[in-house]
Each structure stands twice: as structure tokens, then as C-alpha cells.
Amino acid sequence: MCVTDSAGNTMPLWCLLVLLALPDPTVTTNPGVKVQITQQGLDYGRQIGIAYLQEKLKSISIPDISGSEKVSPIGKVEYRLSGMRITDLGLPQSSLGLVPGTGISLSIGNAFINLHGDWHVKYLKFIKDSGSFDLAVSGLTIKATISVGRDETGRPTISSNGCTASVGGVRVKFHGGASWLYNLFTSFIEKQLRRSLEQKICPLVHDGISDLNPQLKTLNVLAKVDKYAEIEYSMVTPPSISNFLIELSLKGEFYNIGQHQEPPFSAPPFSLPPQTSSMLYIGLSSFMANSAGFVYNRAGALSLYITDDMVPSSSPIRLNTKTFGVFIPEISKRFPDMMMKLLLKTSTQPNVTFEPNNVTLQATGTLTAYAILPNTTLEPLFILNMDASVSGNFYISGLKLVGSLQLNGFDMSLGTSYVGEFQVKPLHNIFMLVMKLAVIPKVNEYLQQGFPLPAIGRMNLINSKLQVQKVRLVTPQKPDKCSMLKLHLCSSLFQAVIS
Ligand SMILES: *[C@@H]1O[C@H](CO)[C@@H](O)[C@H](O)[C@H]1NC(C)=O
Ligand SMILES: *[C@@H]1O[C@H](CO)[C@@H](O)[C@H](O)[C@H]1NC(C)=O
Ligand SMILES: *[C@@H]1O[C@H](CO)[C@@H](O)[C@H](O)[C@H]1NC(C)=O
């Protein structure tokens, strides 16, 4: 790649520029999401694909065939076949198989084509005759290889490479004209039609396969979540194809909208356990959840003001200086009969871990308590440091991952006090109630909006199951385990519409 001058010396600067432009093959981005399409998934896709291909092949247009042939004892017979159109076409047997390392094999067998056309002949210089004919093609086999790759935007692409079509039997039935003529013709007309059809089929199969690319281009490589975040779902490597499945490795990383800054941690490699009973598996690594924590924390979105109106009216605990004055007399002395406001915010990004059947989120932050002065100014009373643990339940709703959290527990310690020394422990129950009654419902309200999953076209996931699993990390030098959420989509309940 280096530029060499006439004396054969390489120019180092140019070399360096070239090297910088090349991606470092030793640096690989591990995916945050893996999608596996099994043989069952392929079979489902085949049903849709074959129906489409059948329509496509019906559009075969066969050009007129003309020529002349010596037929004894008459001599030269000029013939022309015209107006040929397909009357029926069936693809009763088809299969899609996986070709490890390459792609997908398409095999169609026992297909048939019926067509109708007109024949014209001229012989002995002036005698003309014409009529119609029906052609039945049987035992048609088509074999094509579909390679699966990724485009420059990180979306999947497919293309056909290699296609063969061969016709088993051809039978022509002539209508009109003199029957002695038919016998003379049949064999070479059959041969011509067979060749013509065989040449027409593969280009149409090729087009039919390429026609799916606009669908694949609809992969939401940048899925907007809300005003703060988007998730990148581009493919980080070309798809890998084994005997059992096609696996797509997607980035699965949250970013602040418009500014893609990498977090100080990276995605560990992970592998989905091989499973084949469903059409589609999606594995989300805990890296994805942690990248979300990084993004929202950085955007300052992980903070919440808690006011008395957020505490249900049935609660005996009110957010006022009277309540807190019971524990910290200084408060009721200096700020009598005032409402209070709390500010809860994270100080570092929350850490999400996936345990079998349990998602746990560990958050560290501060809780600042204010008295609301009569002129609405907030007067800080104290700041507590908090460590909270919540666990989550997640499920799939449409094409979104939706969740809800519950509080496992939290620890508090005094950070700063503006109202003198006081014991934190007696306040624990009050804050537990505030968290359960005001904070968690608010967070859950947000989580109900859900996070978009990778999707293509008008795909829909129905009645999917979700499991949280521990999976072994791929690299042997890290004995650690990586966790993931696994979406398990039952074959009968997966719907994709390709329009
Ligand atoms: C999350 O916590 C685990 C265990 O406490 C730790 O090993 C990991 O480094 C933490 N991850 C982040 C992103 O802070
Ligand atoms: C999830 O794990 C956390 C922390 O280990 C625990 O406190 C909580 O009870 C667990 N939840 C469930 C539903 O198992
Ligand atoms: C509100 O009242 C407090 C105490 O009386 C005072 O210190 C503060 O400056 C006032 N703020 C405004 C905006 O008037």
C-alpha cells in the first residue's frame, strides 16, 4: 500500500496515512445484541419467499422463437412461435438450507409451468398454416445459493450467487393445422422452448432474491428511545452461518442522541447457547443495559424531584417539616409548617447485572431534602448518600422491551447537614415509603414506554418469552460469566409481514 518513488524508496508519511485509514484487525467490537435465525425461522421465511417467487416467475416473458428446419420430404419449413404466455406455474417443493460460512441454499423441485402460444409455418414457398399450442413443463428444478452479508450501514444484505435451472420434461400439444406437421416439429420445438425457459428462470430468481434487500434495509440501525437516547443496532461483523443457524451480531449500544461517546467500559464477548426449537432468538448482554445507564446518567436524566403530591393521599407520611421535625427537631424549629421537596439523583451510572431470572440494578446517588420557603425558594436541609438495589421484570410488548422495577433495599448515610447532627437510621422507614410510593411508580411509568428492539420491515413479535440467563464468556482468559436477557420467540407466534 505504500507509495514508492522512482528510486524505490517508500515515502513514510503516505504509508502512515494509509495505515491509519485501515481498521485495526485486532480491535473488534463485541456485540451487545445477538440475533439467531434458526432453520425454523428460515422455513417461515421460505413460505413468504416462495409465494413471492412464484408470482415473479409468472412474469417470465418468452420471446418469439423462429427458424427453419429441413423436413423431408417437404424440404425447408419456416416456423415461428409467438404470443407465449404462462397460464399456470407451481412451485410445490422447496427448501432453504444453511451452507456454513456462505449463506443459504435454495432448492426448488418438481415445479411445473404451463404456457400457451401460437404457431405459424410456411413451406413449399407459399403454403402457410397456423394454430395454437399448449406447452407443459414438468420436473423443473431450480437451485440457487444466497449469500448473506452486511452493507456499509451495518444492515444485512443478500444476493444470489450461483443458480441453475433445469427442466425435466416438456410436452407440446398443437391445436389446428395438419397433424402430420406436428410430428415433424415436436422434437426441435421442445428443445428450443426448453432452452429458452432455462435461460429465463435464473435471472428472475436472482432479481427475486435482490428484491428482498429493500426490506433488509429497514433494519432500525439507529432506534430512537426518547429525547435523550438512541440505540445503535448496526451489525458489527458480517453474519455468521453455521449448520444450524444464522447469527447476527448487532452493536446494541445506547448513545446520547447525536453524540456518540463510548462509555469507559466495553462489551464483553458472549455467546448464545445453541438452541433450535424456535424461529428466532435475541440475546441482549448486560453491556446494553449498562450503556443505557451511562447515557442517561451523562444526560443528567437520572434525577427526580419528589414532591408531596406524588405521595398518595392515603399515606400517613407527608413531605413536610412537621414529619421530619419529629426526627430532626431543628427542622420544625427553623422552618415551621412548610412543605418539603426531595431531589434524588445518581452520582455515578447505575450498574446492571443479569442473574438467572433476575435483573438487578445497583445505583449510587444522593438525596437532598429542601424546605419550600413561603416565597418558594428551596432551602437545603441535608444531603444523604444512598446506595439502592432494585430488581426488574422485563417482557416484550410489540417490538419493545418493557419493564418494571421493585425496590430490594437501600443504605443511607449522612453527606451534609444544614440542620445539625442527626441520626439517619430512624429516617429509613420514611424514605422506604417515599421510594415505594413515589419514586418506583414514577420510574415504572417511564419503563412502560419501553425500549425498541431490532426490527425489520413490518415484523411483529407475539407472545415472546423472556429469560434471563448466565452465559459463558467466549474468551477463555476471562473466567467471569456474562449475563444476558434472552428473548425466546415461539415459532407459531412470530409474525413478519414482508410487503
Ligand atoms: C458492576 O458491578 C460488578 C460487580 O459488582 C462489577 O464487576 C462491574 O465492573 C460493574 N460494572 C460497571 C459498569 O460498573
Ligand atoms: C434479585 O436479586 C436481588 C439481589 O440479589 C434480590 O435482592 C432479589 O430478591 C432478587 N429478586 C428475585 C425476584 O429473585
Ligand atoms: C426568600 O426568603 C428567604 C428567607 O426569608 C430569603 O433569604 C430569600 O432571599 C428569598 N428569596 C427570594 C427569591 O425572594
XYZ file of C-alpha atoms and ligand atoms in Angstrom:
541
model
C 0.000 0.000 0.000
C 2.957 2.328 0.380
C 3.802 4.789 -2.354
C 7.194 4.143 -3.849
C 9.197 6.780 -5.702
C 11.243 6.098 -8.812
C 14.294 5.122 -6.745
C 12.232 2.554 -4.891
C 12.154 4.462 -1.588
C 8.905 4.406 0.211
C 7.508 7.685 1.409
C 6.855 7.173 5.099
C 4.215 9.837 5.611
C 1.984 8.468 2.929
C 2.454 4.969 4.312
C 1.420 6.101 7.725
C -1.691 7.797 6.405
C -2.685 4.648 4.631
C -2.156 2.565 7.732
C -4.190 4.923 9.851
C -7.043 4.661 7.441
C -7.171 0.906 7.745
C -9.199 -0.588 10.549
C -7.075 -2.443 13.050
C -7.991 -6.094 12.592
C -7.034 -6.874 16.192
C -9.596 -4.415 17.560
C -13.006 -5.948 17.353
C -16.203 -4.521 18.656
C -18.127 -7.095 20.600
C -21.853 -7.063 20.064
C -24.314 -6.067 22.759
C -27.046 -7.995 20.981
C -27.088 -11.256 19.076
C -29.888 -12.426 16.866
C -30.134 -16.041 15.813
C -32.328 -17.222 12.992
C -32.841 -20.966 13.104
C -33.900 -23.440 10.429
C -37.472 -22.919 11.641
C -37.077 -19.230 11.027
C -35.807 -19.965 7.536
C -38.758 -22.258 6.883
C -41.089 -19.463 7.853
C -39.250 -17.066 5.564
C -39.416 -19.641 2.777
C -43.209 -19.690 2.807
C -43.279 -15.969 2.220
C -40.391 -16.039 -0.228
C -41.723 -18.854 -2.394
C -45.126 -17.200 -2.774
C -43.305 -14.104 -3.931
C -41.022 -16.013 -6.291
C -43.981 -17.817 -7.801
C -45.574 -14.501 -8.726
C -42.252 -13.279 -10.038
C -41.783 -16.319 -12.286
C -45.275 -15.925 -13.690
C -43.976 -12.769 -15.293
C -41.486 -14.711 -17.428
C -41.825 -13.394 -20.949
C -40.614 -15.732 -23.605
C -39.576 -14.020 -26.810
C -40.872 -15.303 -30.108
C -38.917 -18.207 -31.478
C -38.477 -18.524 -35.216
C -36.300 -20.500 -37.560
C -36.367 -23.005 -40.285
C -35.784 -26.717 -40.393
C -35.351 -29.219 -43.197
C -38.204 -31.680 -43.007
C -38.208 -34.492 -45.524
C -39.844 -34.966 -47.893
C -41.227 -31.409 -47.983
C -37.975 -29.550 -47.672
C -37.488 -26.319 -45.774
C -40.194 -25.430 -43.230
C -40.126 -21.952 -41.754
C -41.720 -21.723 -38.346
C -42.467 -19.093 -35.742
C -43.781 -19.427 -32.196
C -45.312 -16.234 -30.820
C -47.542 -14.791 -28.115
C -46.319 -17.204 -25.470
C -47.651 -16.602 -22.001
C -47.690 -18.565 -18.782
C -51.088 -19.978 -17.850
C -50.063 -21.810 -14.722
C -46.965 -22.206 -12.610
C -46.431 -24.141 -9.398
C -43.526 -24.495 -7.002
C -44.808 -27.371 -4.849
C -41.484 -28.410 -3.332
C -38.942 -26.020 -1.954
C -36.419 -25.845 0.819
C -33.959 -23.431 2.289
C -30.862 -24.849 3.905
C -27.862 -23.375 5.628
C -24.462 -23.524 3.980
C -21.918 -22.976 6.788
C -19.713 -19.983 6.158
C -21.504 -18.995 2.987
C -25.193 -18.468 3.182
C -28.419 -20.149 2.322
C -29.179 -22.717 -0.335
C -32.486 -22.524 -2.138
C -33.744 -25.645 -3.788
C -36.971 -25.943 -5.726
C -38.067 -29.271 -7.145
C -40.897 -30.739 -9.158
C -42.029 -27.332 -10.313
C -44.241 -27.027 -13.357
C -45.039 -24.367 -15.909
C -47.874 -24.423 -18.409
C -47.885 -21.984 -21.259
C -49.968 -21.180 -24.253
C -48.821 -19.718 -27.563
C -49.385 -19.558 -31.316
C -47.513 -21.349 -34.084
C -47.093 -20.362 -37.718
C -45.411 -22.303 -40.527
C -44.602 -21.678 -44.155
C -43.367 -24.374 -46.565
C -43.103 -25.168 -50.258
C -42.656 -21.406 -50.729
C -46.328 -20.460 -50.473
C -48.256 -22.797 -48.144
C -48.987 -21.168 -44.755
C -50.560 -22.760 -41.735
C -51.088 -21.685 -38.146
C -52.735 -22.628 -34.879
C -52.130 -22.561 -31.159
C -50.251 -24.801 -28.789
C -50.037 -25.645 -25.113
C -46.754 -26.456 -23.501
C -46.426 -28.342 -20.234
C -43.082 -28.196 -18.487
C -42.643 -30.622 -15.625
C -39.918 -31.669 -13.221
C -38.378 -28.222 -13.175
C -35.600 -27.876 -10.620
C -34.019 -24.628 -9.534
C -31.006 -24.434 -7.272
C -29.563 -21.173 -6.056
C -27.122 -20.081 -3.406
C -27.918 -16.954 -1.454
C -25.021 -15.216 0.212
C -25.692 -13.164 3.279
C -23.533 -10.172 4.102
C -23.646 -6.721 5.558
C -23.637 -3.358 3.831
C -21.689 -0.227 4.733
C -24.504 0.942 7.025
C -24.349 -2.284 9.034
C -27.553 -3.716 7.635
C -27.841 -7.259 6.274
C -27.812 -7.814 2.526
C -28.463 -10.862 0.425
C -27.530 -11.704 -3.135
C -27.790 -14.778 -5.250
C -24.538 -16.287 -6.339
C -24.896 -19.323 -8.481
C -28.170 -20.551 -9.899
C -29.062 -23.450 -12.106
C -32.419 -24.300 -13.603
C -33.187 -27.475 -15.435
C -36.371 -28.658 -16.993
C -37.350 -32.295 -16.587
C -39.958 -32.944 -19.254
C -41.572 -30.811 -21.937
C -44.781 -31.765 -23.699
C -46.312 -29.769 -26.538
C -49.843 -30.122 -27.724
C -50.731 -28.435 -31.017
C -54.157 -27.231 -31.962
C -55.252 -26.575 -35.581
C -53.215 -27.256 -38.711
C -52.273 -30.525 -40.258
C -51.361 -33.250 -37.851
C -48.506 -34.634 -39.938
C -46.711 -31.378 -39.327
C -46.753 -31.755 -35.554
C -44.789 -34.932 -35.550
C -42.118 -33.343 -37.686
C -41.772 -30.400 -35.406
C -42.289 -31.555 -31.920
C -38.761 -32.552 -31.059
C -36.904 -29.435 -32.121
C -39.579 -27.060 -30.874
C -39.459 -28.767 -27.494
C -35.704 -28.379 -27.462
C -35.884 -24.660 -28.281
C -38.516 -23.945 -25.634
C -36.656 -25.899 -23.007
C -33.504 -23.867 -23.611
C -35.382 -20.593 -23.704
C -37.094 -21.273 -20.371
C -33.935 -22.471 -18.689
C -32.240 -19.212 -19.655
C -35.090 -17.071 -18.357
C -35.526 -18.584 -14.897
C -32.224 -17.803 -13.155
C -32.233 -14.058 -13.898
C -35.712 -13.867 -12.362
C -34.638 -15.867 -9.308
C -31.674 -13.525 -8.970
C -33.971 -10.482 -9.117
C -36.447 -12.076 -6.735
C -33.683 -12.528 -4.149
C -32.348 -8.988 -4.634
C -35.889 -7.682 -4.240
C -35.674 -8.578 -0.537
C -32.875 -6.093 0.092
C -35.130 -3.046 0.469
C -36.820 -4.979 3.304
C -33.487 -5.726 4.970
C -32.567 -2.060 4.626
C -35.376 -1.246 7.035
C -33.342 -2.614 9.968
C -33.516 0.142 12.562
C -29.764 0.667 12.884
C -30.493 3.758 14.960
C -33.589 3.294 17.071
C -34.760 6.365 18.928
C -35.755 5.733 22.535
C -36.693 9.176 23.860
C -35.332 12.700 23.834
C -32.047 11.588 25.415
C -31.118 8.294 23.864
C -30.989 6.138 20.792
C -29.835 2.551 20.391
C -27.451 1.546 17.655
C -28.324 -1.810 16.128
C -25.899 -1.933 13.206
C -24.122 -5.222 12.556
C -20.602 -5.196 13.951
C -19.437 -8.188 11.925
C -20.755 -9.987 8.849
C -23.361 -12.611 9.730
C -22.003 -15.964 10.768
C -23.636 -19.038 9.340
C -23.367 -22.472 10.881
C -25.155 -25.738 10.187
C -27.993 -24.736 12.479
C -28.382 -21.003 12.370
C -27.576 -17.593 11.047
C -26.242 -15.351 13.747
C -26.233 -11.583 13.506
C -24.042 -9.607 15.889
C -25.508 -6.178 16.478
C -23.919 -3.337 18.363
C -26.785 -2.959 20.839
C -25.425 0.153 22.460
C -27.226 3.171 23.873
C -25.925 6.588 22.865
C -26.874 10.148 23.652
C -28.758 11.394 20.619
C -26.379 12.931 18.128
C -23.241 12.477 20.242
C -21.867 9.009 20.263
C -19.379 8.874 23.111
C -18.110 5.487 24.182
C -18.517 4.550 27.852
C -15.432 3.746 29.974
C -16.238 0.041 29.745
C -16.576 -2.198 26.737
C -18.824 -5.023 25.689
C -17.559 -8.431 26.783
C -17.788 -11.174 24.167
C -20.680 -13.526 24.741
C -22.281 -16.443 23.023
C -25.863 -17.570 22.950
C -26.328 -21.223 23.820
C -27.237 -23.100 20.630
C -30.949 -23.709 20.519
C -33.128 -24.634 17.620
C -36.701 -25.040 18.808
C -37.815 -21.513 17.957
C -37.521 -19.364 14.887
C -35.633 -16.519 16.378
C -33.540 -15.850 19.453
C -32.366 -12.472 20.588
C -29.758 -12.188 23.329
C -29.102 -8.858 24.994
C -25.922 -8.575 27.007
C -25.831 -6.604 30.235
C -23.470 -4.274 28.369
C -26.515 -2.873 26.618
C -28.232 -2.066 29.901
C -25.061 -0.532 31.286
C -24.572 1.616 28.201
C -28.089 2.911 28.896
C -27.061 3.778 32.449
C -24.004 5.621 31.147
C -26.047 7.608 28.651
C -28.875 8.632 30.972
C -26.523 9.472 33.799
C -24.434 11.598 31.451
C -27.530 13.367 30.152
C -28.462 14.214 33.736
C -31.691 12.328 33.213
C -31.329 10.146 36.284
C -32.691 12.666 38.722
C -36.126 13.162 40.119
C -37.791 15.814 42.257
C -40.164 14.248 44.733
C -42.986 16.440 45.947
C -45.798 15.781 48.372
C -48.386 15.471 45.583
C -46.516 12.369 44.341
C -47.189 10.627 47.657
C -50.654 9.040 47.611
C -53.146 10.903 49.774
C -53.808 7.692 51.712
C -50.244 7.738 53.039
C -49.803 8.931 56.643
C -46.364 10.251 55.697
C -46.402 13.755 54.248
C -43.411 15.580 52.853
C -43.376 18.454 55.269
C -41.245 19.864 58.051
C -43.665 18.503 60.643
C -42.964 14.896 59.617
C -39.204 15.392 59.533
C -39.279 17.609 62.612
C -40.193 14.536 64.662
C -36.740 13.106 63.872
C -34.775 16.353 63.461
C -36.293 18.975 65.834
C -34.099 21.701 64.298
C -36.182 21.449 61.112
C -39.550 22.200 62.727
C -37.928 24.901 64.833
C -36.351 26.800 61.936
C -38.866 26.004 59.194
C -42.242 25.537 60.883
C -45.230 24.438 58.815
C -43.505 24.241 55.493
C -43.759 21.703 52.705
C -40.636 19.875 51.639
C -39.178 18.684 48.387
C -36.612 15.926 47.780
C -34.137 15.653 44.939
C -32.930 12.156 44.148
C -30.112 11.802 41.652
C -27.477 9.306 40.679
C -23.853 10.244 41.216
C -22.399 7.512 39.016
C -24.036 5.399 36.363
C -26.119 2.554 37.709
C -24.663 -0.908 37.339
C -26.966 -3.521 35.890
C -26.337 -7.219 36.339
C -28.376 -10.072 34.970
C -28.771 -13.009 37.323
C -30.746 -16.074 36.305
C -34.351 -14.877 36.177
C -33.423 -11.625 37.844
C -32.207 -8.276 36.601
C -30.571 -6.248 39.335
C -29.711 -2.598 39.196
C -27.318 -1.075 41.689
C -27.437 2.700 41.945
C -25.398 5.182 43.933
C -26.625 8.687 44.386
C -27.647 11.460 46.669
C -30.892 12.549 48.176
C -31.193 16.223 49.010
C -34.022 17.429 51.232
C -35.304 21.004 50.936
C -37.802 23.053 52.802
C -40.004 25.113 50.485
C -39.909 28.657 51.899
C -43.068 30.808 51.707
C -41.514 32.689 48.754
C -40.966 29.249 47.042
C -37.186 29.344 47.472
C -35.741 25.903 48.223
C -33.729 25.852 51.412
C -31.422 22.792 51.597
C -31.745 20.873 54.852
C -29.474 17.878 54.380
C -27.893 15.643 51.760
C -27.824 11.874 52.172
C -25.676 9.423 50.241
C -27.658 6.481 49.005
C -26.924 3.027 47.647
C -30.017 1.374 46.291
C -30.654 -2.038 44.805
C -33.672 -2.637 42.620
C -34.621 -5.677 40.597
C -36.579 -5.672 37.425
C -39.043 -7.710 35.483
C -38.915 -7.355 31.750
C -41.165 -8.529 28.981
C -41.783 -7.896 25.326
C -44.643 -5.763 24.191
C -44.862 -5.491 20.430
C -41.336 -4.716 19.341
C -40.347 -3.158 22.610
C -38.669 -4.335 25.749
C -40.806 -3.142 28.618
C -40.013 -3.436 32.283
C -40.913 -2.665 35.838
C -38.721 -2.367 38.888
C -39.119 -3.159 42.512
C -37.009 -1.942 45.371
C -34.855 -4.553 47.062
C -33.399 -2.190 49.630
C -31.083 0.725 50.193
C -28.444 2.094 52.536
C -28.168 5.712 53.540
C -25.505 7.773 55.239
C -25.288 11.446 56.054
C -23.431 13.501 53.484
C -24.009 17.112 54.543
C -26.352 18.564 57.122
C -27.520 22.203 57.347
C -29.649 21.400 60.371
C -27.065 19.975 62.763
C -26.054 16.404 63.519
C -28.772 13.755 63.384
C -29.177 10.002 63.158
C -30.030 8.779 59.667
C -31.289 5.342 60.622
C -34.642 6.466 62.091
C -35.453 8.123 58.740
C -35.058 4.862 56.877
C -38.706 3.853 57.048
C -39.905 7.223 55.805
C -37.630 7.091 52.807
C -38.545 3.469 52.137
C -42.158 4.580 51.880
C -41.267 7.554 49.705
C -39.270 5.305 47.377
C -42.044 2.726 47.146
C -44.921 5.160 46.841
C -43.422 7.930 44.735
C -40.115 7.002 43.107
C -40.585 3.432 41.885
C -44.049 4.125 40.358
C -42.566 7.102 38.511
C -39.669 5.030 37.152
C -42.056 2.258 36.163
C -44.268 4.716 34.354
C -41.206 5.596 32.300
C -40.161 1.961 31.750
C -43.622 1.197 30.396
C -42.768 3.265 27.343
C -40.245 0.555 26.516
C -37.059 0.311 24.520
C -37.151 -0.505 20.814
C -35.741 -3.901 19.798
C -34.031 -4.554 16.478
C -36.687 -4.952 13.816
C -37.047 -5.342 10.101
C -39.977 -4.243 7.996
C -43.393 -4.752 9.480
C -42.203 -7.518 11.742
C -44.085 -8.273 14.890
C -43.183 -10.429 17.841
C -46.079 -12.071 19.577
C -46.192 -13.902 22.886
C -42.474 -13.970 23.216
C -40.909 -15.414 26.320
C -38.096 -13.737 28.087
C -35.499 -15.429 30.197
C -32.507 -14.055 31.975
C -29.574 -16.389 31.653
C -25.963 -16.569 32.559
C -23.840 -17.373 29.572
C -20.184 -18.195 29.497
C -17.901 -15.570 28.110
C -16.248 -16.633 24.911
C -12.691 -15.735 25.780
C -11.107 -18.400 27.997
C -8.790 -15.914 29.786
C -11.805 -14.322 31.479
C -13.323 -16.913 33.785
C -16.088 -14.416 34.538
C -19.570 -15.011 33.270
C -21.502 -12.667 31.111
C -25.170 -12.320 31.561
C -27.885 -11.645 29.088
C -31.565 -11.403 28.551
C -32.836 -13.897 26.081
C -35.976 -13.427 24.102
C -37.414 -16.713 23.062
C -39.909 -16.419 20.280
C -42.135 -19.391 19.711
C -42.383 -20.417 16.124
C -46.143 -20.321 15.867
C -46.268 -16.915 17.413
C -43.833 -14.971 15.322
C -45.222 -12.833 12.580
C -43.353 -10.983 9.934
C -45.014 -9.261 7.068
C -42.913 -8.602 4.048
C -44.727 -6.273 1.736
C -20.879 -3.737 38.029
O -20.721 -4.489 39.203
C -19.925 -5.655 39.028
C -19.976 -6.458 40.326
O -20.123 -5.663 41.439
C -18.527 -5.227 38.642
O -17.720 -6.348 38.444
C -18.606 -4.437 37.336
O -17.341 -3.955 36.976
C -19.551 -3.269 37.476
N -19.756 -2.698 36.160
C -19.753 -1.395 35.926
C -20.002 -0.974 34.535
O -19.587 -0.558 36.818
C -32.987 -10.454 42.587
O -31.699 -10.312 43.121
C -31.640 -9.388 44.204
C -30.186 -9.204 44.582
O -29.505 -10.424 44.604
C -32.507 -9.863 45.345
O -32.466 -8.951 46.412
C -33.941 -10.006 44.839
O -34.766 -10.505 45.841
C -33.975 -10.918 43.620
N -35.308 -10.931 43.093
C -35.916 -12.012 42.664
C -37.273 -11.840 42.106
O -35.363 -13.100 42.721
C -36.960 34.067 50.117
O -36.926 34.173 51.507
C -35.644 33.885 52.106
C -35.795 33.926 53.627
O -36.681 34.880 54.043
C -34.601 34.873 51.596
O -33.328 34.583 52.159
C -34.533 34.782 50.101
O -33.645 35.724 49.571
C -35.908 34.954 49.453
N -35.829 34.664 48.038
C -36.427 35.411 47.131
C -36.244 34.990 45.721
O -37.092 36.399 47.405
